[in-house]
PDB file of C-alpha atoms in Angstrom:
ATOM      1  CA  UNK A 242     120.479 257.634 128.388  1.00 43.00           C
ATOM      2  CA  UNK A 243     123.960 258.036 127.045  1.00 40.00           C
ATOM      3  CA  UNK A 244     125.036 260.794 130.029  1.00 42.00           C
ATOM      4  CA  UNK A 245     123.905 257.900 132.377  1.00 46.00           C
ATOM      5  CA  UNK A 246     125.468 255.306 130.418  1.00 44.00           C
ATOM      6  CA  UNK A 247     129.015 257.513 130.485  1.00 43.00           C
ATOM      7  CA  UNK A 248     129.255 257.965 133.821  1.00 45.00           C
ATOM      8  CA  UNK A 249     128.505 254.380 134.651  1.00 44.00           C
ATOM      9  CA  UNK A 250     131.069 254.218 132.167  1.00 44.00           C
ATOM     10  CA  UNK A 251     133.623 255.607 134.691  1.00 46.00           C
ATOM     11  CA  UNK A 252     133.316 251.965 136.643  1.00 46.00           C
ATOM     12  CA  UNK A 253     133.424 249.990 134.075  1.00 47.00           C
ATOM     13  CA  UNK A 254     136.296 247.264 133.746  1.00 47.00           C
ATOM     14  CA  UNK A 255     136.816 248.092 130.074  1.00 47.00           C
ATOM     15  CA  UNK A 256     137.331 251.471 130.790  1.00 50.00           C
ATOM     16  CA  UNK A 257     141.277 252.440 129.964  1.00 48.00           C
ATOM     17  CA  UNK A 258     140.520 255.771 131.640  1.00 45.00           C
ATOM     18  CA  UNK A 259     142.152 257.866 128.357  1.00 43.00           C
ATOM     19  CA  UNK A 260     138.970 258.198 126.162  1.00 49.00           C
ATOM     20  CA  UNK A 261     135.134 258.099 126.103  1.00 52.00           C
ATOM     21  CA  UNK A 262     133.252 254.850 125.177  1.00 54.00           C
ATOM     22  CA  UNK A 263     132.485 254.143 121.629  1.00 58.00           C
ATOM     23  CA  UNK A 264     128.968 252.909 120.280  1.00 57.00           C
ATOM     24  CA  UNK A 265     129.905 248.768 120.844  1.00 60.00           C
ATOM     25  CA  UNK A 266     131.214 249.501 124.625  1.00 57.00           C
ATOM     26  CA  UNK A 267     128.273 251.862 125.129  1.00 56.00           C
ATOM     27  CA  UNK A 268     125.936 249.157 123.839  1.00 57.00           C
ATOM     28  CA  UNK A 269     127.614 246.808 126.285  1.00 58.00           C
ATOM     29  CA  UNK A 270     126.956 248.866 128.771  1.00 59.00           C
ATOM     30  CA  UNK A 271     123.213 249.627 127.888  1.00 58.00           C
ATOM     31  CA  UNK A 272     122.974 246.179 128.044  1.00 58.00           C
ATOM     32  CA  UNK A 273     124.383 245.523 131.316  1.00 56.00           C
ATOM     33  CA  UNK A 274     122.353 248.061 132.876  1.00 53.00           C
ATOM     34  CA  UNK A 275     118.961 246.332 130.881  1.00 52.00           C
ATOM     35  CA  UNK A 276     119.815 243.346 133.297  1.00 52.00           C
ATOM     36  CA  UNK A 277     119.773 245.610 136.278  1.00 49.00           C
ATOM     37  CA  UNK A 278     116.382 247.272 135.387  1.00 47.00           C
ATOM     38  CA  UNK A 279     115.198 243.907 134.496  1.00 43.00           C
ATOM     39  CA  UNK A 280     116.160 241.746 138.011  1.00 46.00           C
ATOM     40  CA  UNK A 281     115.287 245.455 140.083  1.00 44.00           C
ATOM     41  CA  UNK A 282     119.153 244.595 141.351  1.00 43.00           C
ATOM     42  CA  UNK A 283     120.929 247.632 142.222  1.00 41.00           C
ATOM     43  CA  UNK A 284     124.415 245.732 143.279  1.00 40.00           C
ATOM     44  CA  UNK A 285     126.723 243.866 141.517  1.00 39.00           C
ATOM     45  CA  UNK A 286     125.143 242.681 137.931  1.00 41.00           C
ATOM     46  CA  UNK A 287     127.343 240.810 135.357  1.00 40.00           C
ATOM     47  CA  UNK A 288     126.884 240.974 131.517  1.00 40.00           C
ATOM     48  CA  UNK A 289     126.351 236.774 130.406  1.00 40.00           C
ATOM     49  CA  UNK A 290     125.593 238.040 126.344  1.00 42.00           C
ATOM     50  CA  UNK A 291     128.641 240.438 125.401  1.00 45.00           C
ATOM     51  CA  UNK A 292     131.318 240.249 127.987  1.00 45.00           C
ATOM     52  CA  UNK A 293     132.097 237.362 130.236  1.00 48.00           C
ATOM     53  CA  UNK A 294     132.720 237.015 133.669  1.00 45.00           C
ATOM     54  CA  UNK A 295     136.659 236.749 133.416  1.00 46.00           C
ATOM     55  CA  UNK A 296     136.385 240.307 131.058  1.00 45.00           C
ATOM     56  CA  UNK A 297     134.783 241.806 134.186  1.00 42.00           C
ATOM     57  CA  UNK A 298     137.781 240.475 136.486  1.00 42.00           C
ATOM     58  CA  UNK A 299     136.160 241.873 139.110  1.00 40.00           C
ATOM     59  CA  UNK A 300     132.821 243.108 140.858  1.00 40.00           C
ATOM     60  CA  UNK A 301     131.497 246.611 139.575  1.00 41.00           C
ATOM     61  CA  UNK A 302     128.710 248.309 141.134  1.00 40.00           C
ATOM     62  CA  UNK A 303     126.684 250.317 138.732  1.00 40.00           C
ATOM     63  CA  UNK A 304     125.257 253.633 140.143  1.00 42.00           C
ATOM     64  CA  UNK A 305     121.881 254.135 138.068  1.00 46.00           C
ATOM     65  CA  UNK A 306     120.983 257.244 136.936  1.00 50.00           C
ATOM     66  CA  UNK A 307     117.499 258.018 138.432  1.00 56.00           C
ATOM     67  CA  UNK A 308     114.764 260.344 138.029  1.00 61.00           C
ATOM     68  CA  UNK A 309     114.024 263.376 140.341  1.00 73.00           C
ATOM     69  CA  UNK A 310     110.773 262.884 142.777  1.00 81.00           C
ATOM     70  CA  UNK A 311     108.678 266.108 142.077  1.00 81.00           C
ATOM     71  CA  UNK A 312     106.116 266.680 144.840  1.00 83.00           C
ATOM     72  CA  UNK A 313     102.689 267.388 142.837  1.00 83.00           C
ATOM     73  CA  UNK A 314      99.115 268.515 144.292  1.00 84.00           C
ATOM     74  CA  UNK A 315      96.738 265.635 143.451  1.00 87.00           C
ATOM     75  CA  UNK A 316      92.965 266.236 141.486  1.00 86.00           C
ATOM     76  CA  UNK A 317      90.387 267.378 143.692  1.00 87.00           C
ATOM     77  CA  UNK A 318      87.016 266.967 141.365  1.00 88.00           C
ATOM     78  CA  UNK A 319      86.026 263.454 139.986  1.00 90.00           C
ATOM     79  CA  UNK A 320      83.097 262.403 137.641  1.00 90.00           C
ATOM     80  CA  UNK A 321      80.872 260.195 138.939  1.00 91.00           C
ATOM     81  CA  UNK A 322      80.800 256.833 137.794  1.00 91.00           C
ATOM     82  CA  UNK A 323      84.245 257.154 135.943  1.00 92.00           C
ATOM     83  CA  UNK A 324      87.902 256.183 137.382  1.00 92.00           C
ATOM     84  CA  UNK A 325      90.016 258.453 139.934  1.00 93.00           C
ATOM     85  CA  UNK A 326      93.452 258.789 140.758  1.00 93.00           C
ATOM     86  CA  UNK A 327      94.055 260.323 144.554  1.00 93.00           C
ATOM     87  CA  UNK A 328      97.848 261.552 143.898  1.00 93.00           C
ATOM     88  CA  UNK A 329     100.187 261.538 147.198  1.00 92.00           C
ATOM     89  CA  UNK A 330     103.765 262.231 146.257  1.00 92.00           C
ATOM     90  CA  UNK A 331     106.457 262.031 149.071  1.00 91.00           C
ATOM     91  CA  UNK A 332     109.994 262.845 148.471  1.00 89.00           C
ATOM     92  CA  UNK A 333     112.968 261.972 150.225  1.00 85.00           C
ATOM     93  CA  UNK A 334     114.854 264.680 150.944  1.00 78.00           C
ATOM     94  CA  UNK A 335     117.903 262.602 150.389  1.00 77.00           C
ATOM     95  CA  UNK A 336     117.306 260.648 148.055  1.00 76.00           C
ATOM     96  CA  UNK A 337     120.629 258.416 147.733  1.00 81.00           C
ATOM     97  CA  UNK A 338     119.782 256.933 151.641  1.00 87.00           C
ATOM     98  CA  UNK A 339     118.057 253.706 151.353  1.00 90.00           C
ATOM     99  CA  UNK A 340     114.280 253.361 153.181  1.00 91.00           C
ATOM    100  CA  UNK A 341     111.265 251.623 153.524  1.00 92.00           C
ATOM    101  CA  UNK A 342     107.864 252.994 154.077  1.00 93.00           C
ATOM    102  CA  UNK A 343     104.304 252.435 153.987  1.00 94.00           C
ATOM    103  CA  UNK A 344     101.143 254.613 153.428  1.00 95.00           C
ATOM    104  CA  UNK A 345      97.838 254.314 155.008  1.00 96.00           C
ATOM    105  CA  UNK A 346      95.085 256.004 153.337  1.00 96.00           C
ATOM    106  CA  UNK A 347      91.930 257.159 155.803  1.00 96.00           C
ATOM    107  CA  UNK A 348      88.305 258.666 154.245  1.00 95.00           C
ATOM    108  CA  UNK A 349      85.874 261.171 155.755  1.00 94.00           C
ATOM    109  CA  UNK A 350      82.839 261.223 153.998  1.00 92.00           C
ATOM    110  CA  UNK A 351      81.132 264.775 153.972  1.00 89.00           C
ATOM    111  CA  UNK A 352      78.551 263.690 156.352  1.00 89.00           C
ATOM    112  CA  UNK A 353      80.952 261.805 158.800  1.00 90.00           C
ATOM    113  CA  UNK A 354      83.009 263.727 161.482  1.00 90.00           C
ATOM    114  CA  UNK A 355      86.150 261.164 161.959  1.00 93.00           C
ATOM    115  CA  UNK A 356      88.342 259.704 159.771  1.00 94.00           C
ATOM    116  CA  UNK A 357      87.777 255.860 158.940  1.00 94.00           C
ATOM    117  CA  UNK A 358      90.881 253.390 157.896  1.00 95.00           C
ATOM    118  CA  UNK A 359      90.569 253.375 154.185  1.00 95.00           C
ATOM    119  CA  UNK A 360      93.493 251.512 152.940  1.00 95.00           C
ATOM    120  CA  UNK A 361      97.118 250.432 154.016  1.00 95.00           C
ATOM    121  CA  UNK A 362     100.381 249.500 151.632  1.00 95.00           C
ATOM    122  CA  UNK A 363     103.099 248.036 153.181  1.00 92.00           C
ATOM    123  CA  UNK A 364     105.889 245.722 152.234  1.00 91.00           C
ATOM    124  CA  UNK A 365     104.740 245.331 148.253  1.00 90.00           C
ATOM    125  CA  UNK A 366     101.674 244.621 149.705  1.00 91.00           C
ATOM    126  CA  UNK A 367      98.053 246.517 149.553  1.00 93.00           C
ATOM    127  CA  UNK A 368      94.551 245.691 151.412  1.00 94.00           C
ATOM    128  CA  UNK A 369      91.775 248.025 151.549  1.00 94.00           C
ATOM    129  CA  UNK A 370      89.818 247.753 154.701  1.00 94.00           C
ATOM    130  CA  UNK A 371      86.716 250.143 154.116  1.00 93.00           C
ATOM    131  CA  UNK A 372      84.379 247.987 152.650  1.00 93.00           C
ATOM    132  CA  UNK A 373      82.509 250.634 151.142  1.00 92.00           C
ATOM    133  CA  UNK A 374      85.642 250.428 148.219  1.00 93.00           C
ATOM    134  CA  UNK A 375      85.900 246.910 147.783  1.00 92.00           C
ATOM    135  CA  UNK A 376      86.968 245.748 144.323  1.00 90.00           C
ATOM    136  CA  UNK A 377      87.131 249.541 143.491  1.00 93.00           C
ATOM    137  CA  UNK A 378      90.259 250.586 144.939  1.00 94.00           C
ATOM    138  CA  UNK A 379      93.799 249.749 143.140  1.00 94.00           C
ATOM    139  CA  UNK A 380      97.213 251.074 144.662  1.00 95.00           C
ATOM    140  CA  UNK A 381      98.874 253.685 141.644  1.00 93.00           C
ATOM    141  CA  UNK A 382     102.213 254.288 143.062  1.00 92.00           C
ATOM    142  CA  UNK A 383     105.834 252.642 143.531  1.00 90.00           C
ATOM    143  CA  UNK A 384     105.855 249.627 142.338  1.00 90.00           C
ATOM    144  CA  UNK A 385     108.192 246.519 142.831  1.00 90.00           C
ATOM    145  CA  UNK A 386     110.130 248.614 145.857  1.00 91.00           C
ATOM    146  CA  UNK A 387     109.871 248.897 149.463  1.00 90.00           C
ATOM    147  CA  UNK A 388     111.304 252.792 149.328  1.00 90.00           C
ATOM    148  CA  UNK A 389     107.560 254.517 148.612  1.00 92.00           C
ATOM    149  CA  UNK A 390     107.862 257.807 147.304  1.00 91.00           C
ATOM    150  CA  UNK A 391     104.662 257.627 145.144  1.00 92.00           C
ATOM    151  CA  UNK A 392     101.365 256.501 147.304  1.00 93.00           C
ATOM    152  CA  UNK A 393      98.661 257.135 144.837  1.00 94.00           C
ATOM    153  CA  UNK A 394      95.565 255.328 145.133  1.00 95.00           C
ATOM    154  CA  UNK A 395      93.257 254.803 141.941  1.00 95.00           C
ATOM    155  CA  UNK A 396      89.081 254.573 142.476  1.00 94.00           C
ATOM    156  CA  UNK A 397      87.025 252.850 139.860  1.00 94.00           C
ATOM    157  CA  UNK A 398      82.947 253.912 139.248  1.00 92.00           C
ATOM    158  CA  UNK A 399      83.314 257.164 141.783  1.00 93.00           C
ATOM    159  CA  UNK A 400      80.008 257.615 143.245  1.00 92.00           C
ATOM    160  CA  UNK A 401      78.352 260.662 144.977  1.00 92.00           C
ATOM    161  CA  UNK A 402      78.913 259.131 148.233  1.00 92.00           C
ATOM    162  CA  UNK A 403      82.805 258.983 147.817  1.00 93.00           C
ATOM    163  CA  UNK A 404      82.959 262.828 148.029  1.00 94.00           C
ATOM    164  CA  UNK A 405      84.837 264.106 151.278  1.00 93.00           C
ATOM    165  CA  UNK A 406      88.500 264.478 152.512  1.00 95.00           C
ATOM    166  CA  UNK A 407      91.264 261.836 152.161  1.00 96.00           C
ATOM    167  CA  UNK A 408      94.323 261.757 154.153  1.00 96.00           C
ATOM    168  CA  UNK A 409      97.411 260.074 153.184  1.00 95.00           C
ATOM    169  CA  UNK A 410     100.153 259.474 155.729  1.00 95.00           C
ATOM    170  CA  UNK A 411     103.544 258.044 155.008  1.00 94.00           C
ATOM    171  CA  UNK A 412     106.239 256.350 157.565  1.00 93.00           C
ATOM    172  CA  UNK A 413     109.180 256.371 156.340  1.00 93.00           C
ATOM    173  CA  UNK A 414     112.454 254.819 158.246  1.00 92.00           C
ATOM    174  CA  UNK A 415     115.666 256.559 156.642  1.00 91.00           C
ATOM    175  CA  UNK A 416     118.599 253.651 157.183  1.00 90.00           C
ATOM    176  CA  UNK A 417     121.864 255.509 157.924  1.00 90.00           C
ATOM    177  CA  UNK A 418     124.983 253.254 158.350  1.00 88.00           C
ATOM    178  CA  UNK A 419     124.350 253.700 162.207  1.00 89.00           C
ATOM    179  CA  UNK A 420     121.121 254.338 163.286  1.00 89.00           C
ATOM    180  CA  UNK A 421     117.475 254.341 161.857  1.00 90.00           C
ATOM    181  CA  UNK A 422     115.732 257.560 161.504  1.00 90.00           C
ATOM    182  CA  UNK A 423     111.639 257.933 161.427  1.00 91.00           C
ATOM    183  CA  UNK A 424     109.696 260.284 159.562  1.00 90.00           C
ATOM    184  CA  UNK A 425     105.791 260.975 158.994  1.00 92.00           C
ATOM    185  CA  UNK A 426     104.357 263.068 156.668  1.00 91.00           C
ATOM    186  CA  UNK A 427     100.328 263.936 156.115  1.00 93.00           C
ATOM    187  CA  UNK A 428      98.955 265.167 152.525  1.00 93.00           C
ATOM    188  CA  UNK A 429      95.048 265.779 152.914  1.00 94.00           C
ATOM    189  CA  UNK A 430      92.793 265.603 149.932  1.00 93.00           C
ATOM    190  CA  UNK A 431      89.089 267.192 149.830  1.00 94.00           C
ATOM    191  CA  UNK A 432      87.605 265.064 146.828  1.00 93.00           C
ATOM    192  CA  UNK A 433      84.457 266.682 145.087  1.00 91.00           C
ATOM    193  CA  UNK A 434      82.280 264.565 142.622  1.00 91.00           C
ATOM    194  CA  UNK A 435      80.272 265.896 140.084  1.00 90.00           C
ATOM    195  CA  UNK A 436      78.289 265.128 137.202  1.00 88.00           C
ATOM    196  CA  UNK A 437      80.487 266.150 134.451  1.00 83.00           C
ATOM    197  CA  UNK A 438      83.834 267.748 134.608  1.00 74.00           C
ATOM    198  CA  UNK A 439      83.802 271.717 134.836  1.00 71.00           C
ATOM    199  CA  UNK A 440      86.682 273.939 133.956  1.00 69.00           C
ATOM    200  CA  UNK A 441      88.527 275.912 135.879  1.00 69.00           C
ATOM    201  CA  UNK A 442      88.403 280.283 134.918  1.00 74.00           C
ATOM    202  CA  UNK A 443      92.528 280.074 134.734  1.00 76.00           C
ATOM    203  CA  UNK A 444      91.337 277.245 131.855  1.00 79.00           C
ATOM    204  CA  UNK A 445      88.986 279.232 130.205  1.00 83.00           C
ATOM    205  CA  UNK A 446      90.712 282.720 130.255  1.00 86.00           C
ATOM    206  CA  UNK A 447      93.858 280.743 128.367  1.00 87.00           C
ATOM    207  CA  UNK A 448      91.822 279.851 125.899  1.00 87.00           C
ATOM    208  CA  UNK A 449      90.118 283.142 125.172  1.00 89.00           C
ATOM    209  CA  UNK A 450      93.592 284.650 125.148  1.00 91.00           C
ATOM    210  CA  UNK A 451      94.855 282.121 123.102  1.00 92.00           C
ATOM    211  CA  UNK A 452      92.536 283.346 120.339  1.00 92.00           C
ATOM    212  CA  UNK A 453      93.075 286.507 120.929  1.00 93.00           C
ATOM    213  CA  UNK A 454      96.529 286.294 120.309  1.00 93.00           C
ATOM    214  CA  UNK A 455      95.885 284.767 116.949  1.00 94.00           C
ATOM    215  CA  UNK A 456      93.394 286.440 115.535  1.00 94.00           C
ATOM    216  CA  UNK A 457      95.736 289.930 116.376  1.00 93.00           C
ATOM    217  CA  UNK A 458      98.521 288.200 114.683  1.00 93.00           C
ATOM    218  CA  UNK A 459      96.525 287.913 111.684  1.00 93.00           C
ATOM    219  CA  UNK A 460      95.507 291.368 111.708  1.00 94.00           C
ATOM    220  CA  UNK A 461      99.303 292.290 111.628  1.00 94.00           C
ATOM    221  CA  UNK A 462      99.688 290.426 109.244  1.00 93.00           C
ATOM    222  CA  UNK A 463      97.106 291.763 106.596  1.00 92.00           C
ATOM    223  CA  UNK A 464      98.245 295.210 108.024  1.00 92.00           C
ATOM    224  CA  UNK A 465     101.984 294.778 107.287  1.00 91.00           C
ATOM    225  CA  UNK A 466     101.319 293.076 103.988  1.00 91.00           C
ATOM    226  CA  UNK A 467      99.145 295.963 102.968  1.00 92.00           C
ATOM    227  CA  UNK A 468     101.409 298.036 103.755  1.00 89.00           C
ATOM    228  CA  UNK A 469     104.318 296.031 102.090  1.00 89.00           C
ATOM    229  CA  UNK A 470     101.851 296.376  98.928  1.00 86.00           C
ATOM    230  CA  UNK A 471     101.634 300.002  98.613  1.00 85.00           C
ATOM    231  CA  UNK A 472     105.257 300.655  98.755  1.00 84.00           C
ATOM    232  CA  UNK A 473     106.240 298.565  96.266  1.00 85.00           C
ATOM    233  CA  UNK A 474     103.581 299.755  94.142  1.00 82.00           C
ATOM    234  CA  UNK A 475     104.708 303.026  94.961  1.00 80.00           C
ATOM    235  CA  UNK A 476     108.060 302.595  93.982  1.00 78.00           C
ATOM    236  CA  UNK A 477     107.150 300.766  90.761  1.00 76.00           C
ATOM    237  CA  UNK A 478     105.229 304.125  89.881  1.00 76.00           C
ATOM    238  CA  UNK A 479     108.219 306.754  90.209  1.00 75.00           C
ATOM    239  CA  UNK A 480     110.542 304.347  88.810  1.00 74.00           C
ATOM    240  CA  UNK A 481     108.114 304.518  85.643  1.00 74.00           C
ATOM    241  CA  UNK A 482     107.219 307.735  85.698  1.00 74.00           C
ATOM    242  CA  UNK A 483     111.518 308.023  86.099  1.00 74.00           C
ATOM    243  CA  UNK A 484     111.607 305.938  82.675  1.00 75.00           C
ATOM    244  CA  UNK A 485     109.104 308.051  81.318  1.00 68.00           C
ATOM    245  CA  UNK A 486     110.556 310.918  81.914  1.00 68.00           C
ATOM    246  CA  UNK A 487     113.981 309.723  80.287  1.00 73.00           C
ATOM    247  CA  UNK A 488     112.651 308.542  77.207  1.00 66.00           C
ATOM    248  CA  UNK A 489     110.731 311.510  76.606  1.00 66.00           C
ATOM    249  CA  UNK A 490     114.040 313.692  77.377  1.00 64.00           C
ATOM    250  CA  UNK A 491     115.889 311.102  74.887  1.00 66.00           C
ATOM    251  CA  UNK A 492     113.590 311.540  71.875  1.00 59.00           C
ATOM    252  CA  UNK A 493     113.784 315.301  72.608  1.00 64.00           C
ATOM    253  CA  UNK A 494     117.561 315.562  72.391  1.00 62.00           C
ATOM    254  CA  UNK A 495     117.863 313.077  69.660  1.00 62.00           C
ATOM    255  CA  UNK A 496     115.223 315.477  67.585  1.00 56.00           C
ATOM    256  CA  UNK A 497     117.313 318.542  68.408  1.00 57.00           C
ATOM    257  CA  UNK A 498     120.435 316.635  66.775  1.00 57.00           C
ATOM    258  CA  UNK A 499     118.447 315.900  63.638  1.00 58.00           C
ATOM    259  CA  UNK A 500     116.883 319.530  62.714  1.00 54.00           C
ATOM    260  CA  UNK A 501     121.194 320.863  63.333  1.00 55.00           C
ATOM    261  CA  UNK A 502     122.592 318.208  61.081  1.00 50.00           C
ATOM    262  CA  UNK A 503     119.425 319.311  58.329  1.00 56.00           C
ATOM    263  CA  UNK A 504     120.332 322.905  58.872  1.00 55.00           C
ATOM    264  CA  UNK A 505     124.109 322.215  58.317  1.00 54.00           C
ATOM    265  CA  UNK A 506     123.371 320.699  54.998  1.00 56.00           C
TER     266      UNK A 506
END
């Protein structure tokens, strides 16, 4: 937060343009972009708690600091009569271009050979037109914004008869300063439901390695401590058997010295 708050920092009116912000400034600031989080208002936004309009002086546009849009595969196997999220991710590939968009959601079931209109989102706005999903279908994805990136759908009690393919389809109009650009793009989704979840072999093989790392770091463990063991015991055995060896050469010399100084008297 404070690398976004510093370079919004680089528009602000108190800014003297010789030094970074200190901790009240930057708290003004965190506060001033609260309001803009808070009214969704990406313009012009004045502080009314810390600073006043006449500190301002003038208009300053804040330029947020947002998060990346990371395209991700949605879940393909659900568990009957539990909730399901259908994942449809979108990115603009330039993101700093304002859009709009909708997303239209369409359902196959695995004994049906066409594509039925399962649900439509369009201007903050979602209906679902299959009946078969009334009052069981939510819209999961961008919220409070007309510029979709995220069209996820979310399906409460899955039954056995909502297995089969799901297609997603964004339109998205790109508005450059002097003309509108169109794009489509199609994500499709074959949903399995099954009776409880199952794990996938990649799943299962991490775990068994998992252990198997551990229980082989143990074992080098107990090795290397064993190990450790015998040569310091080893080493506390010569350096007794050195001591040993010393005292027994002391009291030998110190013997010798006593039979010469009897003989000299």
């Amino acid at each position: 937060m404070s690398v976004c708050l510093r370079s919004v920092w680089t528009n602000h009116p108190e800014n003297p343009r010789t030094k970074s912000p200190d901790s009240t400034q930057l708290r003004h600031i965190s506060q001033w972009v609260s309001e803009i989080l808070i009214h969704n208002d990406f313009t012009t936004v004045y502080s009314t708690k810390k600073l006043s309009r006449s500190e301002y002086g003038e208009q300053v546009k804040a330029t947020l600091c947002r998060g990346a849009c990371v395209e991700v595969d949605s879940d393909t196997e659900a568990v009957a009569n539990e909730g399901f999220k259908l994942g449809c991710i979108s990115c603009k590939m330039r993101g700093e271009v304002p859009a709009t968009a909708s997303v239209n959601w369409y359902f196959m079931a695995s004994d049906e050979t066409e594509f039925s209109h399962l649900y439509s989102y369009e201007d903050v706005t979602g209906n679902i037109i299959d009946p078969r999903f009334d009052e069981r279908l939510f819209w999961n994805g961008s919220k409070n914004t007309k510029d979709l990136q995220d069209g996820s759908i979310f399906i409460l009690n899955v039954t056995y008869n909502d297995t089969g393919t799901y297609r997603c389809t964004f339109s998205r109009v790109l508005m450059y300063t002097n003309y509108e650009f169109e794009t489509n793009t199609n994500k499709t989704i074959k949903m399995n439901v099954v009776p409880r979840i199952t794990r996938g072999m990649a799943s299962i093989l991490s775990e068994v390695m998992m252990y198997v790392s551990i229980i082989g770091l143990q074992l080098w463990l107990v090795v290397e401590m064993i190990y450790c063991y015998r040569k310091i015991s080893a080493a506390g055995e010569e350096a007794l058997r050195e001591s040993a060896a010393e005292y027994l050469a002391i009291a030998s010399e110190s013997k010798d010295n006593c039979a010469g100084v009897q003989a000299a008297e």
